[in-house]
């Protein structure tokens, strides 16, 4: 396995651009692709702003910022990622979308390229089986926001070989982050624990036990959480929370993972949290206001 230097990232949303930033800062050459030209432009602009704030805080020098930005390239053509040593798929949490990306990308990849998915819940073994390289396929799950969060979950499918795993352990170390290895079970470790807590918080709201503000304040002050569960759900995206709960419910067959009807209703309404300006809070004003 040759050393990793060129990294392709599919998806220029919040996760993809965060992943691009940390790789560029660690000295990797990054090529970021998306179907939206505007998303790519915003990803580059946001990365530059983020690095500018790090310069202001004396965490980076101006020269290091400029060097990192030079290492970030963009393209609308996913096939241009073909010469990457490592590809990270960071598209929306829908299996059909991920499979379509792999189908378009695979004919152009080198035989030794490692292919990974940033999926937060989907079966790595099943995704790997849709590719031509299950032994060089892994789950590579970064936490949001990527530049801030220390953890990266590494998930091996049933066919993932030891060389691929060890290579990604080395990549995580070079990024200055910490790897946690998870078996290939629905939602892995973090979301297996986190999402049922968020879902239970939504049930607590749904059943009238407490208001949005009371629930979030209780967990922040009573359990020392930095964000309340409903505030966190808005930050993650209620559609993503619902998708992960559905994976848990379908994959494990336990009623304790049944998504709360109120969570379903908010997603049906398009109230997905911060990214749409409304979820459990209304973000149209300077100070978020609870919607219930």
PDB file of C-alpha atoms in Angstrom:
ATOM      1  CA  UNK A   1       0.000   0.000   0.000  1.00  0.00           C
ATOM      2  CA  UNK A   2       1.546   3.293  -1.091  1.00  0.00           C
ATOM      3  CA  UNK A   3       1.542   6.283   1.279  1.00  0.00           C
ATOM      4  CA  UNK A   4      -1.559   8.474   1.291  1.00  0.00           C
ATOM      5  CA  UNK A   5      -0.991  11.959  -0.139  1.00  0.00           C
ATOM      6  CA  UNK A   6      -3.831  12.745  -2.584  1.00  0.00           C
ATOM      7  CA  UNK A   7      -7.279  12.705  -0.992  1.00  0.00           C
ATOM      8  CA  UNK A   8     -10.568  12.979  -2.887  1.00  0.00           C
ATOM      9  CA  UNK A   9     -13.699  14.066  -1.025  1.00  0.00           C
ATOM     10  CA  UNK A  10     -17.215  13.669  -2.435  1.00  0.00           C
ATOM     11  CA  UNK A  11     -19.659  16.212  -1.036  1.00  0.00           C
ATOM     12  CA  UNK A  12     -18.977  19.869  -0.192  1.00  0.00           C
ATOM     13  CA  UNK A  13     -21.534  20.241   2.585  1.00  0.00           C
ATOM     14  CA  UNK A  14     -20.740  20.878   6.217  1.00  0.00           C
ATOM     15  CA  UNK A  15     -19.007  17.533   6.701  1.00  0.00           C
ATOM     16  CA  UNK A  16     -17.148  17.409   3.395  1.00  0.00           C
ATOM     17  CA  UNK A  17     -15.688  20.889   3.664  1.00  0.00           C
ATOM     18  CA  UNK A  18     -14.681  20.260   7.283  1.00  0.00           C
ATOM     19  CA  UNK A  19     -12.911  17.052   6.264  1.00  0.00           C
ATOM     20  CA  UNK A  20     -11.186  18.927   3.429  1.00  0.00           C
ATOM     21  CA  UNK A  21      -9.962  21.575   5.868  1.00  0.00           C
ATOM     22  CA  UNK A  22      -8.365  19.167   8.339  1.00  0.00           C
ATOM     23  CA  UNK A  23      -6.674  17.160   5.574  1.00  0.00           C
ATOM     24  CA  UNK A  24      -5.280  20.283   3.915  1.00  0.00           C
ATOM     25  CA  UNK A  25      -3.968  21.567   7.252  1.00  0.00           C
ATOM     26  CA  UNK A  26      -2.277  18.190   7.823  1.00  0.00           C
ATOM     27  CA  UNK A  27      -0.394  18.506   4.517  1.00  0.00           C
ATOM     28  CA  UNK A  28      -2.545  16.361   2.227  1.00  0.00           C
ATOM     29  CA  UNK A  29      -3.481  17.448  -1.294  1.00  0.00           C
ATOM     30  CA  UNK A  30      -7.281  17.599  -1.401  1.00  0.00           C
ATOM     31  CA  UNK A  31      -9.691  17.514  -4.340  1.00  0.00           C
ATOM     32  CA  UNK A  32     -13.275  18.285  -3.325  1.00  0.00           C
ATOM     33  CA  UNK A  33     -16.209  17.530  -5.603  1.00  0.00           C
ATOM     34  CA  UNK A  34     -19.924  18.301  -5.509  1.00  0.00           C
ATOM     35  CA  UNK A  35     -22.812  18.535  -7.979  1.00  0.00           C
ATOM     36  CA  UNK A  36     -23.246  22.204  -7.006  1.00  0.00           C
ATOM     37  CA  UNK A  37     -20.788  24.880  -8.114  1.00  0.00           C
ATOM     38  CA  UNK A  38     -22.158  27.195  -5.410  1.00  0.00           C
ATOM     39  CA  UNK A  39     -21.501  24.556  -2.740  1.00  0.00           C
ATOM     40  CA  UNK A  40     -17.884  24.236  -3.858  1.00  0.00           C
ATOM     41  CA  UNK A  41     -17.380  28.004  -3.842  1.00  0.00           C
ATOM     42  CA  UNK A  42     -18.919  28.279  -0.380  1.00  0.00           C
ATOM     43  CA  UNK A  43     -16.764  25.386   0.876  1.00  0.00           C
ATOM     44  CA  UNK A  44     -13.574  27.149  -0.211  1.00  0.00           C
ATOM     45  CA  UNK A  45     -14.739  30.492   1.190  1.00  0.00           C
ATOM     46  CA  UNK A  46     -15.796  28.932   4.512  1.00  0.00           C
ATOM     47  CA  UNK A  47     -12.491  27.075   4.808  1.00  0.00           C
ATOM     48  CA  UNK A  48     -10.589  30.311   4.225  1.00  0.00           C
ATOM     49  CA  UNK A  49     -12.690  32.081   6.872  1.00  0.00           C
ATOM     50  CA  UNK A  50     -12.134  29.254   9.359  1.00  0.00           C
ATOM     51  CA  UNK A  51      -8.389  29.311   8.830  1.00  0.00           C
ATOM     52  CA  UNK A  52      -8.433  33.099   9.105  1.00  0.00           C
ATOM     53  CA  UNK A  53      -9.954  32.789  12.572  1.00  0.00           C
ATOM     54  CA  UNK A  54      -7.199  30.337  13.510  1.00  0.00           C
ATOM     55  CA  UNK A  55      -4.605  32.876  12.388  1.00  0.00           C
ATOM     56  CA  UNK A  56      -6.327  35.521  14.523  1.00  0.00           C
ATOM     57  CA  UNK A  57      -6.088  33.175  17.521  1.00  0.00           C
ATOM     58  CA  UNK A  58      -2.401  32.464  16.780  1.00  0.00           C
ATOM     59  CA  UNK A  59      -3.135  28.772  16.120  1.00  0.00           C
ATOM     60  CA  UNK A  60      -1.867  29.087  12.529  1.00  0.00           C
ATOM     61  CA  UNK A  61       0.518  31.447  10.795  1.00  0.00           C
ATOM     62  CA  UNK A  62      -0.524  33.355   7.688  1.00  0.00           C
ATOM     63  CA  UNK A  63       1.934  31.260   5.687  1.00  0.00           C
ATOM     64  CA  UNK A  64       0.411  28.013   6.979  1.00  0.00           C
ATOM     65  CA  UNK A  65      -3.059  29.286   6.098  1.00  0.00           C
ATOM     66  CA  UNK A  66      -1.974  30.135   2.561  1.00  0.00           C
ATOM     67  CA  UNK A  67      -0.249  26.776   2.132  1.00  0.00           C
ATOM     68  CA  UNK A  68      -3.331  24.888   3.309  1.00  0.00           C
ATOM     69  CA  UNK A  69      -5.588  26.806   0.928  1.00  0.00           C
ATOM     70  CA  UNK A  70      -3.246  26.007  -1.994  1.00  0.00           C
ATOM     71  CA  UNK A  71      -3.700  22.315  -1.229  1.00  0.00           C
ATOM     72  CA  UNK A  72      -7.502  22.477  -1.696  1.00  0.00           C
ATOM     73  CA  UNK A  73      -8.801  21.985  -5.228  1.00  0.00           C
ATOM     74  CA  UNK A  74     -12.385  21.646  -6.453  1.00  0.00           C
ATOM     75  CA  UNK A  75     -14.141  19.979  -9.368  1.00  0.00           C
ATOM     76  CA  UNK A  76     -17.691  19.333 -10.541  1.00  0.00           C
ATOM     77  CA  UNK A  77     -16.556  16.075 -12.163  1.00  0.00           C
ATOM     78  CA  UNK A  78     -16.378  13.202  -9.672  1.00  0.00           C
ATOM     79  CA  UNK A  79     -14.288  11.156 -12.112  1.00  0.00           C
ATOM     80  CA  UNK A  80     -11.376  13.571 -11.584  1.00  0.00           C
ATOM     81  CA  UNK A  81     -10.914  11.955  -8.168  1.00  0.00           C
ATOM     82  CA  UNK A  82      -9.668   8.834  -9.952  1.00  0.00           C
ATOM     83  CA  UNK A  83      -5.991   9.372  -9.156  1.00  0.00           C
ATOM     84  CA  UNK A  84      -6.588   9.801  -5.415  1.00  0.00           C
ATOM     85  CA  UNK A  85      -4.829   7.556  -2.903  1.00  0.00           C
ATOM     86  CA  UNK A  86      -7.852   7.835  -0.613  1.00  0.00           C
ATOM     87  CA  UNK A  87     -11.462   8.783  -1.405  1.00  0.00           C
ATOM     88  CA  UNK A  88     -13.912   9.833   1.293  1.00  0.00           C
ATOM     89  CA  UNK A  89     -17.597   9.879   0.369  1.00  0.00           C
ATOM     90  CA  UNK A  90     -19.368  12.515   2.476  1.00  0.00           C
ATOM     91  CA  UNK A  91     -22.699  12.829   0.688  1.00  0.00           C
ATOM     92  CA  UNK A  92     -26.161  12.797   2.223  1.00  0.00           C
ATOM     93  CA  UNK A  93     -27.084   9.902   4.545  1.00  0.00           C
ATOM     94  CA  UNK A  94     -29.035   7.954   1.908  1.00  0.00           C
ATOM     95  CA  UNK A  95     -27.732   4.602   0.748  1.00  0.00           C
ATOM     96  CA  UNK A  96     -29.053   4.961  -2.811  1.00  0.00           C
ATOM     97  CA  UNK A  97     -27.148   8.232  -3.228  1.00  0.00           C
ATOM     98  CA  UNK A  98     -23.924   6.711  -1.931  1.00  0.00           C
ATOM     99  CA  UNK A  99     -24.238   3.674  -4.192  1.00  0.00           C
ATOM    100  CA  UNK A 100     -24.801   5.918  -7.225  1.00  0.00           C
ATOM    101  CA  UNK A 101     -21.654   7.893  -6.374  1.00  0.00           C
ATOM    102  CA  UNK A 102     -19.594   4.716  -6.075  1.00  0.00           C
ATOM    103  CA  UNK A 103     -20.964   3.409  -9.391  1.00  0.00           C
ATOM    104  CA  UNK A 104     -19.895   6.601 -11.178  1.00  0.00           C
ATOM    105  CA  UNK A 105     -16.528   6.790  -9.464  1.00  0.00           C
ATOM    106  CA  UNK A 106     -15.296   3.183  -9.483  1.00  0.00           C
ATOM    107  CA  UNK A 107     -14.360   2.829 -13.184  1.00  0.00           C
ATOM    108  CA  UNK A 108     -11.926   5.730 -12.774  1.00  0.00           C
ATOM    109  CA  UNK A 109     -10.177   4.714  -9.529  1.00  0.00           C
ATOM    110  CA  UNK A 110      -6.748   3.152  -9.391  1.00  0.00           C
ATOM    111  CA  UNK A 111      -6.817  -0.470  -8.209  1.00  0.00           C
ATOM    112  CA  UNK A 112      -4.968   0.430  -4.985  1.00  0.00           C
ATOM    113  CA  UNK A 113      -7.128   3.426  -4.007  1.00  0.00           C
ATOM    114  CA  UNK A 114      -8.780   3.112  -0.606  1.00  0.00           C
ATOM    115  CA  UNK A 115     -12.482   3.971  -0.749  1.00  0.00           C
ATOM    116  CA  UNK A 116     -14.301   5.095   2.403  1.00  0.00           C
ATOM    117  CA  UNK A 117     -17.647   6.456   3.504  1.00  0.00           C
ATOM    118  CA  UNK A 118     -18.325   9.074   6.161  1.00  0.00           C
ATOM    119  CA  UNK A 119     -21.700   7.428   6.804  1.00  0.00           C
ATOM    120  CA  UNK A 120     -22.905   7.842  10.369  1.00  0.00           C
ATOM    121  CA  UNK A 121     -25.070   4.724  10.474  1.00  0.00           C
ATOM    122  CA  UNK A 122     -25.254   2.604   7.283  1.00  0.00           C
ATOM    123  CA  UNK A 123     -23.803  -0.897   6.945  1.00  0.00           C
ATOM    124  CA  UNK A 124     -20.179  -0.740   5.790  1.00  0.00           C
ATOM    125  CA  UNK A 125     -20.288  -4.370   4.647  1.00  0.00           C
ATOM    126  CA  UNK A 126     -23.331  -3.666   2.464  1.00  0.00           C
ATOM    127  CA  UNK A 127     -21.823  -0.489   0.992  1.00  0.00           C
ATOM    128  CA  UNK A 128     -18.524  -2.292   0.351  1.00  0.00           C
ATOM    129  CA  UNK A 129     -20.369  -5.048  -1.475  1.00  0.00           C
ATOM    130  CA  UNK A 130     -21.559  -2.487  -4.026  1.00  0.00           C
ATOM    131  CA  UNK A 131     -17.936  -1.741  -4.982  1.00  0.00           C
ATOM    132  CA  UNK A 132     -15.098  -3.626  -6.662  1.00  0.00           C
ATOM    133  CA  UNK A 133     -12.837  -3.355  -3.595  1.00  0.00           C
ATOM    134  CA  UNK A 134     -14.525  -4.545  -0.375  1.00  0.00           C
ATOM    135  CA  UNK A 135     -11.096  -5.378   1.089  1.00  0.00           C
ATOM    136  CA  UNK A 136     -10.053  -1.711   0.606  1.00  0.00           C
ATOM    137  CA  UNK A 137     -13.331  -0.194   1.815  1.00  0.00           C
ATOM    138  CA  UNK A 138     -14.028   1.194   5.306  1.00  0.00           C
ATOM    139  CA  UNK A 139     -16.243   3.471   7.295  1.00  0.00           C
ATOM    140  CA  UNK A 140     -14.381   6.706   8.059  1.00  0.00           C
ATOM    141  CA  UNK A 141     -16.789   8.611  10.289  1.00  0.00           C
ATOM    142  CA  UNK A 142     -15.789  12.123  11.328  1.00  0.00           C
ATOM    143  CA  UNK A 143     -17.688  14.024  14.012  1.00  0.00           C
ATOM    144  CA  UNK A 144     -19.323  17.412  13.390  1.00  0.00           C
ATOM    145  CA  UNK A 145     -17.823  20.033  13.367  1.00  0.00           C
ATOM    146  CA  UNK A 146     -14.839  18.210  11.894  1.00  0.00           C
ATOM    147  CA  UNK A 147     -12.109  20.792  12.641  1.00  0.00           C
ATOM    148  CA  UNK A 148     -13.107  20.878  16.333  1.00  0.00           C
ATOM    149  CA  UNK A 149     -14.063  17.316  17.221  1.00  0.00           C
ATOM    150  CA  UNK A 150     -11.244  14.967  18.182  1.00  0.00           C
ATOM    151  CA  UNK A 151     -12.796  11.579  17.397  1.00  0.00           C
ATOM    152  CA  UNK A 152     -12.885   9.580  14.162  1.00  0.00           C
ATOM    153  CA  UNK A 153     -14.750   6.266  14.102  1.00  0.00           C
ATOM    154  CA  UNK A 154     -13.100   3.557  12.002  1.00  0.00           C
ATOM    155  CA  UNK A 155     -15.489   0.807  10.915  1.00  0.00           C
ATOM    156  CA  UNK A 156     -14.327  -2.341   9.156  1.00  0.00           C
ATOM    157  CA  UNK A 157     -16.653  -4.294   6.919  1.00  0.00           C
ATOM    158  CA  UNK A 158     -16.466  -8.068   6.971  1.00  0.00           C
ATOM    159  CA  UNK A 159     -13.986  -8.049   4.056  1.00  0.00           C
ATOM    160  CA  UNK A 160     -11.806  -5.060   5.048  1.00  0.00           C
ATOM    161  CA  UNK A 161      -8.159  -6.119   5.175  1.00  0.00           C
ATOM    162  CA  UNK A 162      -5.654  -5.267   7.885  1.00  0.00           C
ATOM    163  CA  UNK A 163      -3.507  -3.099   5.601  1.00  0.00           C
ATOM    164  CA  UNK A 164      -6.431  -0.791   4.851  1.00  0.00           C
ATOM    165  CA  UNK A 165      -7.305  -0.496   8.516  1.00  0.00           C
ATOM    166  CA  UNK A 166      -3.722   0.225   9.580  1.00  0.00           C
ATOM    167  CA  UNK A 167      -3.337   2.798   6.816  1.00  0.00           C
ATOM    168  CA  UNK A 168      -6.360   4.732   8.049  1.00  0.00           C
ATOM    169  CA  UNK A 169      -5.165   4.538  11.645  1.00  0.00           C
ATOM    170  CA  UNK A 170      -2.009   6.258  10.438  1.00  0.00           C
ATOM    171  CA  UNK A 171      -4.021   8.894   8.576  1.00  0.00           C
ATOM    172  CA  UNK A 172      -6.035   9.701  11.706  1.00  0.00           C
ATOM    173  CA  UNK A 173      -2.809  10.075  13.686  1.00  0.00           C
ATOM    174  CA  UNK A 174      -1.391  12.462  11.073  1.00  0.00           C
ATOM    175  CA  UNK A 175      -4.572  14.527  11.296  1.00  0.00           C
ATOM    176  CA  UNK A 176      -3.920  14.891  15.022  1.00  0.00           C
ATOM    177  CA  UNK A 177      -7.162  13.130  15.894  1.00  0.00           C
ATOM    178  CA  UNK A 178      -8.046   9.973  17.843  1.00  0.00           C
ATOM    179  CA  UNK A 179      -9.399   6.802  16.248  1.00  0.00           C
ATOM    180  CA  UNK A 180     -12.072   4.610  17.847  1.00  0.00           C
ATOM    181  CA  UNK A 181     -12.678   1.248  16.218  1.00  0.00           C
ATOM    182  CA  UNK A 182     -16.270   0.083  15.897  1.00  0.00           C
ATOM    183  CA  UNK A 183     -17.785  -3.137  14.689  1.00  0.00           C
ATOM    184  CA  UNK A 184     -20.149  -2.877  11.734  1.00  0.00           C
ATOM    185  CA  UNK A 185     -23.440  -2.594  13.609  1.00  0.00           C
ATOM    186  CA  UNK A 186     -26.177  -0.013  12.899  1.00  0.00           C
ATOM    187  CA  UNK A 187     -25.059   3.540  13.846  1.00  0.00           C
ATOM    188  CA  UNK A 188     -21.712   2.240  15.212  1.00  0.00           C
ATOM    189  CA  UNK A 189     -20.733   3.603  18.676  1.00  0.00           C
ATOM    190  CA  UNK A 190     -21.379   7.342  18.929  1.00  0.00           C
ATOM    191  CA  UNK A 191     -24.775   7.465  17.245  1.00  0.00           C
ATOM    192  CA  UNK A 192     -25.874   4.165  18.791  1.00  0.00           C
ATOM    193  CA  UNK A 193     -25.693   5.992  22.134  1.00  0.00           C
ATOM    194  CA  UNK A 194     -26.371   9.597  21.098  1.00  0.00           C
ATOM    195  CA  UNK A 195     -29.388   9.308  18.799  1.00  0.00           C
ATOM    196  CA  UNK A 196     -31.650   7.376  21.200  1.00  0.00           C
ATOM    197  CA  UNK A 197     -30.923  10.094  23.779  1.00  0.00           C
ATOM    198  CA  UNK A 198     -31.980  12.787  21.287  1.00  0.00           C
ATOM    199  CA  UNK A 199     -35.027  10.736  20.281  1.00  0.00           C
ATOM    200  CA  UNK A 200     -36.000  10.353  23.954  1.00  0.00           C
ATOM    201  CA  UNK A 201     -35.648  14.116  24.404  1.00  0.00           C
ATOM    202  CA  UNK A 202     -38.082  14.580  21.499  1.00  0.00           C
ATOM    203  CA  UNK A 203     -40.474  12.102  23.153  1.00  0.00           C
ATOM    204  CA  UNK A 204     -40.149  14.114  26.377  1.00  0.00           C
ATOM    205  CA  UNK A 205     -41.236  17.205  24.426  1.00  0.00           C
ATOM    206  CA  UNK A 206     -43.941  15.283  22.516  1.00  0.00           C
ATOM    207  CA  UNK A 207     -45.486  13.965  25.741  1.00  0.00           C
ATOM    208  CA  UNK A 208     -45.459  17.390  27.377  1.00  0.00           C
ATOM    209  CA  UNK A 209     -43.035  16.487  30.138  1.00  0.00           C
ATOM    210  CA  UNK A 210     -41.026  19.640  29.472  1.00  0.00           C
ATOM    211  CA  UNK A 211     -40.646  22.491  27.021  1.00  0.00           C
ATOM    212  CA  UNK A 212     -37.792  22.822  24.534  1.00  0.00           C
ATOM    213  CA  UNK A 213     -36.005  25.270  26.796  1.00  0.00           C
ATOM    214  CA  UNK A 214     -36.575  23.191  29.954  1.00  0.00           C
ATOM    215  CA  UNK A 215     -35.327  19.976  28.341  1.00  0.00           C
ATOM    216  CA  UNK A 216     -32.164  21.564  26.967  1.00  0.00           C
ATOM    217  CA  UNK A 217     -31.459  23.485  30.161  1.00  0.00           C
ATOM    218  CA  UNK A 218     -31.925  20.328  32.223  1.00  0.00           C
ATOM    219  CA  UNK A 219     -29.329  18.364  30.263  1.00  0.00           C
ATOM    220  CA  UNK A 220     -26.873  21.247  30.093  1.00  0.00           C
ATOM    221  CA  UNK A 221     -27.028  22.051  33.795  1.00  0.00           C
ATOM    222  CA  UNK A 222     -28.045  18.668  35.170  1.00  0.00           C
ATOM    223  CA  UNK A 223     -25.762  16.417  33.092  1.00  0.00           C
ATOM    224  CA  UNK A 224     -23.067  18.967  32.169  1.00  0.00           C
ATOM    225  CA  UNK A 225     -23.707  18.611  28.428  1.00  0.00           C
ATOM    226  CA  UNK A 226     -22.293  21.494  26.362  1.00  0.00           C
ATOM    227  CA  UNK A 227     -25.476  21.565  24.242  1.00  0.00           C
ATOM    228  CA  UNK A 228     -28.994  20.445  25.060  1.00  0.00           C
ATOM    229  CA  UNK A 229     -30.267  17.428  23.064  1.00  0.00           C
ATOM    230  CA  UNK A 230     -32.809  19.430  21.045  1.00  0.00           C
ATOM    231  CA  UNK A 231     -30.283  22.167  20.308  1.00  0.00           C
ATOM    232  CA  UNK A 232     -27.853  19.433  19.238  1.00  0.00           C
ATOM    233  CA  UNK A 233     -30.497  17.798  17.035  1.00  0.00           C
ATOM    234  CA  UNK A 234     -30.993  21.123  15.238  1.00  0.00           C
ATOM    235  CA  UNK A 235     -27.230  21.415  14.789  1.00  0.00           C
ATOM    236  CA  UNK A 236     -26.917  17.885  13.349  1.00  0.00           C
ATOM    237  CA  UNK A 237     -30.051  18.202  11.185  1.00  0.00           C
ATOM    238  CA  UNK A 238     -33.375  16.605  12.084  1.00  0.00           C
ATOM    239  CA  UNK A 239     -33.425  14.712   8.782  1.00  0.00           C
ATOM    240  CA  UNK A 240     -30.089  13.117   9.675  1.00  0.00           C
ATOM    241  CA  UNK A 241     -31.330  12.260  13.179  1.00  0.00           C
ATOM    242  CA  UNK A 242     -34.443  10.631  11.716  1.00  0.00           C
ATOM    243  CA  UNK A 243     -32.425   8.699   9.131  1.00  0.00           C
ATOM    244  CA  UNK A 244     -30.148   7.278  11.830  1.00  0.00           C
ATOM    245  CA  UNK A 245     -33.093   6.345  14.072  1.00  0.00           C
ATOM    246  CA  UNK A 246     -34.689   4.533  11.135  1.00  0.00           C
ATOM    247  CA  UNK A 247     -31.447   2.605  10.542  1.00  0.00           C
ATOM    248  CA  UNK A 248     -31.366   1.618  14.230  1.00  0.00           C
ATOM    249  CA  UNK A 249     -35.042   0.645  14.260  1.00  0.00           C
ATOM    250  CA  UNK A 250     -34.855  -1.341  11.017  1.00  0.00           C
ATOM    251  CA  UNK A 251     -31.467  -2.899  11.704  1.00  0.00           C
ATOM    252  CA  UNK A 252     -31.960  -3.922  15.327  1.00  0.00           C
ATOM    253  CA  UNK A 253     -35.715  -4.512  15.340  1.00  0.00           C
ATOM    254  CA  UNK A 254     -36.227  -3.115  18.833  1.00  0.00           C
ATOM    255  CA  UNK A 255     -39.159  -0.802  19.576  1.00  0.00           C
ATOM    256  CA  UNK A 256     -36.954   1.330  21.818  1.00  0.00           C
ATOM    257  CA  UNK A 257     -35.462   2.770  18.617  1.00  0.00           C
ATOM    258  CA  UNK A 258     -38.824   3.827  17.139  1.00  0.00           C
ATOM    259  CA  UNK A 259     -38.484   7.434  15.925  1.00  0.00           C
ATOM    260  CA  UNK A 260     -40.675   9.859  17.836  1.00  0.00           C
ATOM    261  CA  UNK A 261     -43.705  10.946  15.753  1.00  0.00           C
ATOM    262  CA  UNK A 262     -42.862  14.586  16.495  1.00  0.00           C
ATOM    263  CA  UNK A 263     -39.417  14.146  14.955  1.00  0.00           C
ATOM    264  CA  UNK A 264     -41.059  12.660  11.870  1.00  0.00           C
ATOM    265  CA  UNK A 265     -43.531  15.564  11.734  1.00  0.00           C
ATOM    266  CA  UNK A 266     -40.793  18.206  11.897  1.00  0.00           C
ATOM    267  CA  UNK A 267     -38.906  16.537   9.053  1.00  0.00           C
ATOM    268  CA  UNK A 268     -42.100  16.299   6.990  1.00  0.00           C
ATOM    269  CA  UNK A 269     -42.596  20.036   7.554  1.00  0.00           C
ATOM    270  CA  UNK A 270     -39.077  20.757   6.326  1.00  0.00           C
ATOM    271  CA  UNK A 271     -38.091  22.034   9.787  1.00  0.00           C
ATOM    272  CA  UNK A 272     -34.659  20.430   9.744  1.00  0.00           C
ATOM    273  CA  UNK A 273     -32.843  22.671  12.211  1.00  0.00           C
ATOM    274  CA  UNK A 274     -30.151  25.271  11.688  1.00  0.00           C
ATOM    275  CA  UNK A 275     -29.650  24.533   7.983  1.00  0.00           C
ATOM    276  CA  UNK A 276     -33.268  25.466   7.185  1.00  0.00           C
ATOM    277  CA  UNK A 277     -33.580  28.197   9.816  1.00  0.00           C
ATOM    278  CA  UNK A 278     -36.175  26.327  11.860  1.00  0.00           C
ATOM    279  CA  UNK A 279     -36.335  23.148  13.901  1.00  0.00           C
ATOM    280  CA  UNK A 280     -36.878  22.885  17.629  1.00  0.00           C
ATOM    281  CA  UNK A 281     -35.702  26.498  17.571  1.00  0.00           C
ATOM    282  CA  UNK A 282     -36.454  29.357  15.181  1.00  0.00           C
ATOM    283  CA  UNK A 283     -33.168  30.851  13.975  1.00  0.00           C
ATOM    284  CA  UNK A 284     -34.586  33.843  12.068  1.00  0.00           C
ATOM    285  CA  UNK A 285     -33.572  36.271  14.834  1.00  0.00           C
ATOM    286  CA  UNK A 286     -30.186  36.798  16.457  1.00  0.00           C
ATOM    287  CA  UNK A 287     -31.225  34.710  19.470  1.00  0.00           C
ATOM    288  CA  UNK A 288     -32.804  31.297  18.714  1.00  0.00           C
ATOM    289  CA  UNK A 289     -36.386  31.027  19.984  1.00  0.00           C
ATOM    290  CA  UNK A 290     -38.007  27.679  20.894  1.00  0.00           C
ATOM    291  CA  UNK A 291     -40.771  26.621  18.504  1.00  0.00           C
ATOM    292  CA  UNK A 292     -42.673  24.731  21.211  1.00  0.00           C
TER     293      UNK A 292
END
